[in-house]
mmCIF file of C-alpha atoms in Angstrom:
data_model
loop_
_atom_site.group_PDB
_atom_site.id
_atom_site.type_symbol
_atom_site.label_atom_id
_atom_site.label_comp_id
_atom_site.label_asym_id
_atom_site.label_seq_id
_atom_site.Cartn_x
_atom_site.Cartn_y
_atom_site.Cartn_z
ATOM 1 C CA MET A 8 35.075 -14.763 -10.845
ATOM 2 C CA THR A 9 34.039 -12.420 -8.055
ATOM 3 C CA ASN A 10 36.370 -9.493 -7.512
ATOM 4 C CA PRO A 11 37.279 -9.444 -3.773
ATOM 5 C CA VAL A 12 37.910 -5.679 -3.818
ATOM 6 C CA GLU A 13 34.515 -4.933 -5.385
ATOM 7 C CA THR A 14 32.848 -7.314 -2.950
ATOM 8 C CA ARG A 15 34.399 -5.524 0.030
ATOM 9 C CA MET A 16 33.424 -2.127 -1.378
ATOM 10 C CA THR A 17 29.843 -3.278 -1.948
ATOM 11 C CA ARG A 18 29.659 -4.690 1.579
ATOM 12 C CA LYS A 19 30.969 -1.454 3.061
ATOM 13 C CA ARG A 20 28.530 0.611 1.027
ATOM 14 C CA GLN A 21 25.624 -1.522 2.208
ATOM 15 C CA SER A 22 26.799 -1.224 5.818
ATOM 16 C CA ILE A 23 26.989 2.566 5.498
ATOM 17 C CA LEU A 24 23.504 2.767 3.988
ATOM 18 C CA ALA A 25 22.031 0.540 6.695
ATOM 19 C CA ALA A 26 23.639 2.546 9.501
ATOM 20 C CA ALA A 27 22.738 5.903 8.006
ATOM 21 C CA THR A 28 19.149 4.815 7.416
ATOM 22 C CA GLU A 29 18.693 3.896 11.069
ATOM 23 C CA LEU A 30 20.238 7.137 12.294
ATOM 24 C CA PHE A 31 18.387 9.421 9.894
ATOM 25 C CA LEU A 32 15.034 7.800 10.667
ATOM 26 C CA GLN A 33 15.620 7.942 14.430
ATOM 27 C CA ARG A 34 17.205 11.386 14.708
ATOM 28 C CA GLY A 35 16.538 13.312 11.532
ATOM 29 C CA PHE A 36 19.028 14.884 9.149
ATOM 30 C CA LEU A 37 20.538 17.629 11.297
ATOM 31 C CA ALA A 38 21.014 15.507 14.424
ATOM 32 C CA THR A 39 22.873 12.795 12.525
ATOM 33 C CA ASN A 40 26.591 13.198 11.863
ATOM 34 C CA MET A 41 28.977 11.259 9.691
ATOM 35 C CA ASP A 42 31.144 10.150 12.638
ATOM 36 C CA GLU A 43 28.153 8.268 14.059
ATOM 37 C CA VAL A 44 27.349 6.756 10.676
ATOM 38 C CA ALA A 45 30.937 5.548 10.295
ATOM 39 C CA ALA A 46 31.039 4.112 13.805
ATOM 40 C CA MET A 47 27.770 2.211 13.414
ATOM 41 C CA ALA A 48 28.818 0.923 9.981
ATOM 42 C CA GLY A 49 32.215 -0.184 11.282
ATOM 43 C CA VAL A 50 34.165 1.880 8.750
ATOM 44 C CA SER A 51 36.211 5.071 8.807
ATOM 45 C CA LYS A 52 34.653 8.466 8.173
ATOM 46 C CA GLN A 53 36.917 8.771 5.133
ATOM 47 C CA THR A 54 35.320 5.610 3.739
ATOM 48 C CA VAL A 55 31.860 7.102 4.155
ATOM 49 C CA TYR A 56 32.892 10.233 2.271
ATOM 50 C CA ALA A 57 34.660 8.167 -0.395
ATOM 51 C CA HIS A 58 31.402 6.361 -1.147
ATOM 52 C CA PHE A 59 28.932 9.252 -0.886
ATOM 53 C CA GLY A 60 30.828 12.547 -0.906
ATOM 54 C CA THR A 61 28.520 14.476 1.430
ATOM 55 C CA LYS A 62 25.917 13.840 4.091
ATOM 56 C CA GLU A 63 23.356 15.393 1.767
ATOM 57 C CA ALA A 64 24.192 12.926 -1.020
ATOM 58 C CA LEU A 65 23.952 10.022 1.427
ATOM 59 C CA PHE A 66 20.555 11.254 2.592
ATOM 60 C CA LEU A 67 19.244 11.559 -0.972
ATOM 61 C CA ASP A 68 20.527 8.086 -1.801
ATOM 62 C CA ILE A 69 18.633 6.602 1.139
ATOM 63 C CA VAL A 70 15.355 8.332 0.253
ATOM 64 C CA THR A 71 15.637 7.227 -3.370
ATOM 65 C CA GLY A 72 16.559 3.685 -2.397
ATOM 66 C CA MET A 73 13.794 3.123 0.144
ATOM 67 C CA THR A 74 11.033 4.452 -2.089
ATOM 68 C CA GLY A 75 12.414 2.603 -5.098
ATOM 69 C CA VAL A 76 12.439 -0.703 -3.228
ATOM 70 C CA ALA A 77 8.782 -0.243 -2.271
ATOM 71 C CA GLY A 78 7.853 0.424 -5.892
ATOM 72 C CA ASP A 79 9.851 -2.576 -7.091
ATOM 73 C CA GLU A 80 8.131 -4.812 -4.559
ATOM 74 C CA LEU A 81 4.695 -3.687 -5.738
ATOM 75 C CA GLU A 82 5.614 -4.512 -9.341
ATOM 76 C CA GLU A 83 6.807 -7.952 -8.263
ATOM 77 C CA GLN A 84 3.692 -8.684 -6.200
ATOM 78 C CA VAL A 85 1.069 -7.464 -8.693
ATOM 79 C CA ALA A 86 1.201 -8.672 -12.286
ATOM 80 C CA ASP A 87 0.134 -6.363 -15.087
ATOM 81 C CA PRO A 88 -3.415 -7.001 -16.313
ATOM 82 C CA VAL A 89 -3.842 -9.634 -18.999
ATOM 83 C CA ASP A 90 -6.827 -10.604 -21.108
ATOM 84 C CA GLY A 91 -9.351 -12.463 -19.037
ATOM 85 C CA ARG A 92 -8.402 -11.023 -15.658
ATOM 86 C CA PRO A 93 -11.365 -9.017 -14.293
ATOM 87 C CA ILE A 94 -10.643 -5.391 -13.517
ATOM 88 C CA GLU A 95 -12.040 -5.804 -10.002
ATOM 89 C CA ASP A 96 -9.505 -8.535 -9.259
ATOM 90 C CA PHE A 97 -6.600 -6.474 -10.567
ATOM 91 C CA LEU A 98 -7.590 -3.334 -8.637
ATOM 92 C CA LYS A 99 -8.176 -5.244 -5.385
ATOM 93 C CA ASP A 100 -4.804 -6.941 -5.707
ATOM 94 C CA PHE A 101 -3.070 -3.656 -6.517
ATOM 95 C CA ALA A 102 -4.724 -1.763 -3.653
ATOM 96 C CA GLU A 103 -4.172 -4.472 -1.041
ATOM 97 C CA GLN A 104 -0.520 -4.969 -1.948
ATOM 98 C CA GLN A 105 0.165 -1.241 -2.139
ATOM 99 C CA LEU A 106 -1.252 -0.689 1.331
ATOM 100 C CA ALA A 107 0.602 -3.678 2.769
ATOM 101 C CA ILE A 108 3.921 -2.459 1.335
ATOM 102 C CA VAL A 109 3.610 1.261 2.078
ATOM 103 C CA MET A 110 1.780 1.282 5.402
ATOM 104 C CA THR A 111 4.753 0.343 7.563
ATOM 105 C CA PRO A 112 6.369 2.344 10.379
ATOM 106 C CA ARG A 113 9.612 2.557 8.422
ATOM 107 C CA LEU A 114 8.109 4.147 5.315
ATOM 108 C CA MET A 115 5.893 6.446 7.362
ATOM 109 C CA GLN A 116 8.995 7.599 9.262
ATOM 110 C CA LEU A 117 10.670 8.258 5.927
ATOM 111 C CA ARG A 118 7.712 10.340 4.736
ATOM 112 C CA ARG A 119 7.773 12.444 7.896
ATOM 113 C CA LEU A 120 11.504 12.922 7.519
ATOM 114 C CA VAL A 121 11.208 14.014 3.884
ATOM 115 C CA ILE A 122 8.416 16.478 4.666
ATOM 116 C CA GLY A 123 10.451 17.917 7.533
ATOM 117 C CA GLU A 124 13.444 18.479 5.253
ATOM 118 C CA ALA A 125 11.571 19.456 2.065
ATOM 119 C CA GLU A 126 12.531 23.138 2.210
ATOM 120 C CA ARG A 127 16.179 22.355 2.902
ATOM 121 C CA PHE A 128 16.289 19.721 0.140
ATOM 122 C CA PRO A 129 13.608 20.370 -2.514
ATOM 123 C CA GLU A 130 14.971 17.395 -4.450
ATOM 124 C CA LEU A 131 13.809 15.059 -1.680
ATOM 125 C CA GLY A 132 10.135 15.610 -2.293
ATOM 126 C CA LYS A 133 10.609 15.238 -6.038
ATOM 127 C CA ARG A 134 12.380 11.922 -5.608
ATOM 128 C CA LEU A 135 9.826 10.569 -3.157
ATOM 129 C CA HIS A 136 6.996 11.594 -5.479
ATOM 130 C CA ALA A 137 8.673 10.151 -8.580
ATOM 131 C CA LYS A 138 9.502 6.814 -6.964
ATOM 132 C CA GLY A 139 6.236 6.587 -5.015
ATOM 133 C CA PRO A 140 2.910 8.151 -6.050
ATOM 134 C CA ARG A 141 3.854 9.033 -9.633
ATOM 135 C CA ARG A 142 5.167 5.553 -10.314
ATOM 136 C CA SER A 143 1.989 3.956 -8.957
ATOM 137 C CA ILE A 144 -0.259 6.349 -10.869
ATOM 138 C CA ASP A 145 1.624 5.779 -14.133
ATOM 139 C CA ARG A 146 1.256 2.024 -13.742
ATOM 140 C CA LEU A 147 -2.438 2.336 -12.934
ATOM 141 C CA ARG A 148 -2.941 4.564 -15.977
ATOM 142 C CA LYS A 149 -1.487 1.864 -18.239
ATOM 143 C CA ALA A 150 -3.669 -0.788 -16.615
ATOM 144 C CA LEU A 151 -6.783 1.348 -17.011
ATOM 145 C CA ALA A 152 -5.938 1.893 -20.685
ATOM 146 C CA HIS A 153 -6.012 -1.897 -21.104
ATOM 147 C CA TYR A 154 -9.380 -2.145 -19.379
ATOM 148 C CA ARG A 155 -10.813 0.806 -21.305
ATOM 149 C CA GLU A 156 -10.033 -1.031 -24.558
ATOM 150 C CA ARG A 157 -12.018 -3.971 -23.198
ATOM 151 C CA GLY A 158 -14.919 -1.702 -22.301
ATOM 152 C CA ASP A 159 -14.525 -2.174 -18.537
ATOM 153 C CA VAL A 160 -13.602 1.456 -17.807
ATOM 154 C CA GLU A 161 -15.313 4.649 -18.897
ATOM 155 C CA ALA A 162 -12.852 7.497 -18.484
ATOM 156 C CA ARG A 163 -11.582 10.146 -20.884
ATOM 157 C CA ASP A 164 -8.776 11.200 -18.560
ATOM 158 C CA LEU A 165 -7.029 7.973 -17.663
ATOM 159 C CA ARG A 166 -4.319 9.635 -15.626
ATOM 160 C CA GLY A 167 -6.931 11.544 -13.650
ATOM 161 C CA ALA A 168 -8.820 8.316 -12.983
ATOM 162 C CA ALA A 169 -5.600 6.567 -11.941
ATOM 163 C CA SER A 170 -4.716 9.410 -9.585
ATOM 164 C CA PHE A 171 -8.189 9.343 -8.087
ATOM 165 C CA PHE A 172 -7.926 5.620 -7.379
ATOM 166 C CA ASN A 173 -4.419 5.920 -5.952
ATOM 167 C CA TRP A 174 -5.440 8.583 -3.437
ATOM 168 C CA LEU A 175 -8.776 6.957 -2.698
ATOM 169 C CA VAL A 176 -6.726 3.968 -1.553
ATOM 170 C CA MET A 177 -3.830 5.775 0.125
ATOM 171 C CA GLY A 178 -5.244 9.100 1.325
ATOM 172 C CA GLU A 179 -6.851 8.341 4.684
ATOM 173 C CA PRO A 180 -4.450 5.624 5.926
ATOM 174 C CA VAL A 181 -1.355 7.656 5.061
ATOM 175 C CA ASN A 182 -2.768 10.900 6.457
ATOM 176 C CA ASP A 183 -3.739 9.252 9.744
ATOM 177 C CA ALA A 184 -0.351 7.584 10.160
ATOM 178 C CA MET A 185 1.514 10.774 9.276
ATOM 179 C CA LEU A 186 -0.385 12.913 11.773
ATOM 180 C CA LEU A 187 -1.201 10.436 14.532
ATOM 181 C CA GLY A 188 1.915 8.276 14.511
ATOM 182 C CA ASP A 189 2.716 4.654 13.794
ATOM 183 C CA GLN A 190 0.035 3.430 16.208
ATOM 184 C CA ALA A 191 -2.544 4.779 13.744
ATOM 185 C CA ILE A 192 -1.441 2.366 11.004
ATOM 186 C CA PRO A 193 -4.431 0.027 10.474
ATOM 187 C CA GLY A 194 -4.077 -3.709 10.860
ATOM 188 C CA PRO A 195 -4.103 -6.100 7.869
ATOM 189 C CA ASP A 196 -7.851 -6.799 8.030
ATOM 190 C CA ALA A 197 -8.717 -3.104 8.164
ATOM 191 C CA LEU A 198 -6.376 -2.359 5.249
ATOM 192 C CA ARG A 199 -7.938 -5.119 3.135
ATOM 193 C CA ALA A 200 -11.430 -3.837 3.888
ATOM 194 C CA HIS A 201 -10.385 -0.301 2.979
ATOM 195 C CA ALA A 202 -8.835 -1.522 -0.283
ATOM 196 C CA ARG A 203 -11.990 -3.381 -1.287
ATOM 197 C CA GLU A 204 -14.249 -0.452 -0.478
ATOM 198 C CA SER A 205 -11.980 1.831 -2.507
ATOM 199 C CA VAL A 206 -12.339 -0.498 -5.493
ATOM 200 C CA ARG A 207 -16.128 -0.567 -5.100
ATOM 201 C CA ILE A 208 -16.344 3.231 -5.035
ATOM 202 C CA PHE A 209 -13.960 3.618 -7.974
ATOM 203 C CA LEU A 210 -15.833 1.147 -10.167
ATOM 204 C CA SER A 211 -19.141 2.789 -9.256
ATOM 205 C CA ALA A 212 -17.780 5.967 -10.817
ATOM 206 C CA TYR A 213 -15.601 4.631 -13.643
ATOM 207 C CA GLY A 214 -16.686 1.035 -14.249
ATOM 208 C CA ARG A 215 -18.800 -0.245 -17.118
ATOM 209 C CA LYS A 216 -22.370 0.959 -16.863
ATOM 210 C CA GLN A 217 -24.891 -1.851 -17.170
#
């Protein structure tokens, strides 16, 4: 049976996280205070502190959660390579889904926020990197190992090749959105075209030589 007390606590925690996420993304860390978080969440300030302890801990929890959700979604959307699936199909699927998931105003706002607070909270950058780029690169490395065994990839340094593909896909779109604002996020057709061109370039360098 569901425990009513645990259910209420979970609901309050989710309300706090949702409110704090909106405020942090809109105002930044320093301009957000716990009174505002409590008011927006519909709980007392004591409840906020009971769940998270400090504003810093709440902030870290949000960064970890948002980047983790994006990584989880990519794993759900793109199946690991299996025998018979062409490498080009896998890489196109991976690149297109990664761009669709990451290139959103919300995640770009989070990236800007983390960069702005990186010196104050060095742990932020580490968490964003671990849950974001490093997770994607590690998964790509494992996929490329599968395709190297099949003879579809020629690369001694699989992690280097995976990193190259990751940033070939993400580099320009992310950089433009970070520096030029959300209006610089490409539309779906442009993102798909960029993903496919990234795959073509990558396979020209690392694919099986005829």
